């Protein structure tokens, strides 16, 4: 979490990553951010939706988020992304930023993405980014979970879960746009 809580990381996510991810996307009115950590993305996202729910597993991180960003249009919820307590089709959009590699197993990553699909409304969008595997990041996460997801596996997983219009970009990081079909005929995708 050291890097993810740095001012440099917050600036990068708010000025580079998020603007490029949402350039052509409507986030809707109600959004869920999964695993916000210190809230670098939350600060930016809260200005783009009417209501932002952030789901954080770590109680201490959630408390800090509540103190710093809670109220107004941000609701902080402590919970496990692999077992969300939200009803089906609750959110217009879901975001996840530099979180999936902290999920310890491929099966658990599958469960998180399955839950994201479940809570998205038809036509809703998943916007996400994550780190790519590297020796440097492996060493950086010595006292932390580090399970980077392979981009090709992620594409197959998203398709298997039912996402459509999937766009993956692999550059300095992995970026994802994936839509929950608005109807049974909405199954086009790109990779």
CSV table of C-alpha atoms in Angstrom, one decimal:
chain,number,residue,atom,x,y,z
A,1,UNK,CA,0.0,0.0,0.0
A,2,UNK,CA,3.1,2.3,0.3
A,3,UNK,CA,3.1,3.2,-3.4
A,4,UNK,CA,-0.7,3.3,-3.7
A,5,UNK,CA,-0.9,5.9,-0.9
A,6,UNK,CA,1.8,8.2,-2.4
A,7,UNK,CA,0.9,11.6,-3.9
A,8,UNK,CA,2.7,10.6,-7.1
A,9,UNK,CA,0.4,7.5,-7.5
A,10,UNK,CA,-2.7,9.6,-6.8
A,11,UNK,CA,-1.6,12.2,-9.4
A,12,UNK,CA,-0.9,9.5,-12.0
A,13,UNK,CA,-4.2,7.7,-11.5
A,14,UNK,CA,-6.2,11.0,-11.5
A,15,UNK,CA,-4.4,12.7,-14.5
A,16,UNK,CA,-3.5,9.8,-16.7
A,17,UNK,CA,-5.2,6.5,-16.0
A,18,UNK,CA,-8.8,7.5,-15.1
A,19,UNK,CA,-9.3,10.2,-17.8
A,20,UNK,CA,-8.1,7.7,-20.5
A,21,UNK,CA,-10.3,4.9,-19.1
A,22,UNK,CA,-13.5,6.9,-19.0
A,23,UNK,CA,-13.0,9.1,-22.0
A,24,UNK,CA,-15.8,7.5,-24.0
A,25,UNK,CA,-17.8,5.9,-21.1
A,26,UNK,CA,-20.8,7.0,-19.2
A,27,UNK,CA,-20.4,6.0,-15.5
A,28,UNK,CA,-24.0,6.6,-14.8
A,29,UNK,CA,-25.3,7.9,-11.5
A,30,UNK,CA,-24.4,5.1,-9.0
A,31,UNK,CA,-21.0,3.6,-9.0
A,32,UNK,CA,-19.2,1.0,-6.9
A,33,UNK,CA,-15.4,1.1,-6.4
A,34,UNK,CA,-13.9,-2.2,-5.2
A,35,UNK,CA,-10.8,-2.1,-3.0
A,36,UNK,CA,-10.2,1.6,-3.0
A,37,UNK,CA,-7.3,1.4,-0.5
A,38,UNK,CA,-6.3,5.0,0.4
A,39,UNK,CA,-8.8,6.4,-2.1
A,40,UNK,CA,-6.6,7.8,-4.9
A,41,UNK,CA,-9.3,7.0,-7.5
A,42,UNK,CA,-12.2,7.7,-5.1
A,43,UNK,CA,-11.3,11.4,-5.0
A,44,UNK,CA,-11.6,11.7,-8.8
A,45,UNK,CA,-14.6,9.4,-9.2
A,46,UNK,CA,-16.7,11.1,-6.6
A,47,UNK,CA,-16.9,14.1,-8.9
A,48,UNK,CA,-18.2,12.1,-11.8
A,49,UNK,CA,-21.2,10.2,-10.3
A,50,UNK,CA,-24.1,11.2,-8.1
A,51,UNK,CA,-23.4,8.4,-5.6
A,52,UNK,CA,-20.2,6.5,-5.1
A,53,UNK,CA,-20.1,3.4,-2.9
A,54,UNK,CA,-16.6,2.1,-2.0
A,55,UNK,CA,-16.2,-1.4,-0.8
A,56,UNK,CA,-13.0,-2.0,1.3
A,57,UNK,CA,-12.0,-5.2,3.0
A,58,UNK,CA,-9.5,-3.6,5.4
A,59,UNK,CA,-11.4,-2.0,8.3
A,60,UNK,CA,-8.6,0.5,9.1
A,61,UNK,CA,-8.4,1.7,5.5
A,62,UNK,CA,-12.2,2.0,5.4
A,63,UNK,CA,-12.2,4.1,8.6
A,64,UNK,CA,-9.6,6.5,7.0
A,65,UNK,CA,-11.7,6.7,3.9
A,66,UNK,CA,-14.7,7.5,5.9
A,67,UNK,CA,-12.9,10.3,7.8
A,68,UNK,CA,-11.4,11.7,4.6
A,69,UNK,CA,-14.1,11.2,1.9
A,70,UNK,CA,-17.2,9.9,3.6
A,71,UNK,CA,-20.4,11.8,3.5
A,72,UNK,CA,-21.7,13.9,0.7
A,73,UNK,CA,-21.9,11.4,-2.2
A,74,UNK,CA,-19.4,8.8,-0.9
A,75,UNK,CA,-20.6,5.8,1.1
A,76,UNK,CA,-17.9,3.6,2.7
A,77,UNK,CA,-18.7,-0.1,3.2
A,78,UNK,CA,-16.5,-2.6,4.9
A,79,UNK,CA,-16.8,-6.0,3.1
A,80,UNK,CA,-15.4,-8.7,1.0
A,81,UNK,CA,-15.6,-8.2,-2.8
A,82,UNK,CA,-15.9,-12.0,-3.3
A,83,UNK,CA,-19.1,-12.0,-1.3
A,84,UNK,CA,-20.8,-8.6,-1.8
A,85,UNK,CA,-23.9,-7.9,0.2
A,86,UNK,CA,-25.4,-5.7,-2.6
A,87,UNK,CA,-28.5,-6.8,-4.5
A,88,UNK,CA,-28.2,-7.9,-8.1
A,89,UNK,CA,-28.0,-5.0,-10.7
A,90,UNK,CA,-27.3,-2.3,-8.0
A,91,UNK,CA,-24.7,-0.2,-9.9
A,92,UNK,CA,-24.4,1.6,-13.2
A,93,UNK,CA,-20.6,1.1,-13.1
A,94,UNK,CA,-17.9,-0.6,-11.1
A,95,UNK,CA,-14.3,0.4,-10.8
A,96,UNK,CA,-11.3,-1.5,-9.6
A,97,UNK,CA,-7.8,0.0,-9.6
A,98,UNK,CA,-4.6,-1.8,-8.6
A,99,UNK,CA,-6.6,-4.2,-6.5
A,100,UNK,CA,-6.9,-7.6,-8.4
A,101,UNK,CA,-3.3,-8.5,-7.8
A,102,UNK,CA,-4.0,-8.4,-4.0
A,103,UNK,CA,-6.5,-11.2,-4.4
A,104,UNK,CA,-4.6,-14.3,-3.4
A,105,UNK,CA,-5.9,-17.0,-5.8
A,106,UNK,CA,-7.2,-17.2,-9.4
A,107,UNK,CA,-10.4,-18.8,-8.0
A,108,UNK,CA,-10.9,-15.8,-5.7
A,109,UNK,CA,-10.2,-13.3,-8.6
A,110,UNK,CA,-12.9,-15.2,-10.5
A,111,UNK,CA,-15.3,-14.8,-7.6
A,112,UNK,CA,-14.6,-11.1,-7.3
A,113,UNK,CA,-15.2,-10.6,-11.1
A,114,UNK,CA,-18.3,-12.7,-10.9
A,115,UNK,CA,-19.7,-10.6,-8.1
A,116,UNK,CA,-18.9,-7.4,-10.1
A,117,UNK,CA,-20.9,-8.8,-13.0
A,118,UNK,CA,-23.8,-9.7,-10.7
A,119,UNK,CA,-24.1,-6.2,-9.1
A,120,UNK,CA,-23.8,-4.4,-12.5
A,121,UNK,CA,-27.0,-3.3,-14.1
A,122,UNK,CA,-27.6,-4.4,-17.7
A,123,UNK,CA,-25.6,-2.1,-19.9
A,124,UNK,CA,-23.3,-1.2,-17.0
A,125,UNK,CA,-19.5,-1.0,-17.3
A,126,UNK,CA,-16.5,-2.3,-15.5
A,127,UNK,CA,-13.5,0.0,-15.6
A,128,UNK,CA,-10.4,-1.4,-14.1
A,129,UNK,CA,-6.6,-1.3,-14.1
A,130,UNK,CA,-4.0,-3.4,-12.5
A,131,UNK,CA,-0.3,-4.0,-12.4
A,132,UNK,CA,1.4,-6.4,-14.8
A,133,UNK,CA,3.6,-9.1,-13.4
A,134,UNK,CA,7.2,-8.1,-12.8
A,135,UNK,CA,10.2,-9.1,-10.7
A,136,UNK,CA,10.3,-5.6,-9.2
A,137,UNK,CA,6.7,-5.7,-8.1
A,138,UNK,CA,7.1,-9.2,-6.8
A,139,UNK,CA,9.9,-8.0,-4.5
A,140,UNK,CA,7.9,-4.9,-3.6
A,141,UNK,CA,5.0,-7.1,-2.3
A,142,UNK,CA,7.2,-9.2,-0.1
A,143,UNK,CA,4.9,-8.7,2.9
A,144,UNK,CA,1.7,-8.5,0.9
A,145,UNK,CA,-0.4,-10.6,-1.4
A,146,UNK,CA,0.9,-10.5,-5.0
A,147,UNK,CA,-1.0,-12.5,-7.6
A,148,UNK,CA,-1.0,-10.6,-10.9
A,149,UNK,CA,-3.6,-11.6,-13.4
A,150,UNK,CA,-2.4,-12.5,-16.9
A,151,UNK,CA,-4.2,-10.3,-19.5
A,152,UNK,CA,-5.1,-13.2,-21.8
A,153,UNK,CA,-6.6,-15.1,-18.8
A,154,UNK,CA,-8.5,-12.0,-17.8
A,155,UNK,CA,-10.0,-11.7,-21.3
A,156,UNK,CA,-11.2,-15.3,-21.2
A,157,UNK,CA,-12.5,-15.0,-17.7
A,158,UNK,CA,-14.5,-11.8,-18.5
A,159,UNK,CA,-16.0,-13.5,-21.6
A,160,UNK,CA,-16.9,-16.6,-19.6
A,161,UNK,CA,-18.7,-14.5,-17.0
A,162,UNK,CA,-20.8,-12.8,-19.6
A,163,UNK,CA,-19.1,-9.5,-20.2
A,164,UNK,CA,-19.2,-8.1,-23.7
A,165,UNK,CA,-17.6,-5.2,-25.6
A,166,UNK,CA,-14.3,-6.0,-23.7
A,167,UNK,CA,-11.3,-3.8,-24.4
A,168,UNK,CA,-8.0,-4.7,-22.8
A,169,UNK,CA,-4.9,-2.4,-23.1
A,170,UNK,CA,-1.5,-3.6,-22.0
A,171,UNK,CA,1.1,-0.8,-21.6
A,172,UNK,CA,2.7,0.2,-18.4
A,173,UNK,CA,-0.3,-1.4,-16.7
A,174,UNK,CA,-3.3,-3.5,-17.6
A,175,UNK,CA,-6.5,-1.4,-18.4
A,176,UNK,CA,-9.9,-2.9,-18.8
A,177,UNK,CA,-13.3,-1.8,-20.1
A,178,UNK,CA,-16.0,-4.4,-20.1
A,179,UNK,CA,-19.8,-4.1,-20.4
A,180,UNK,CA,-22.6,-6.2,-19.0
A,181,UNK,CA,-24.9,-6.8,-22.0
A,182,UNK,CA,-27.9,-4.6,-22.0
A,183,UNK,CA,-29.8,-7.4,-23.8
A,184,UNK,CA,-29.2,-11.0,-25.1
A,185,UNK,CA,-28.1,-9.6,-28.4
A,186,UNK,CA,-25.3,-7.4,-26.9
A,187,UNK,CA,-22.3,-9.7,-27.1
A,188,UNK,CA,-19.8,-7.8,-29.3
A,189,UNK,CA,-16.2,-7.5,-27.9
A,190,UNK,CA,-12.8,-6.3,-28.8
A,191,UNK,CA,-9.4,-7.2,-27.4
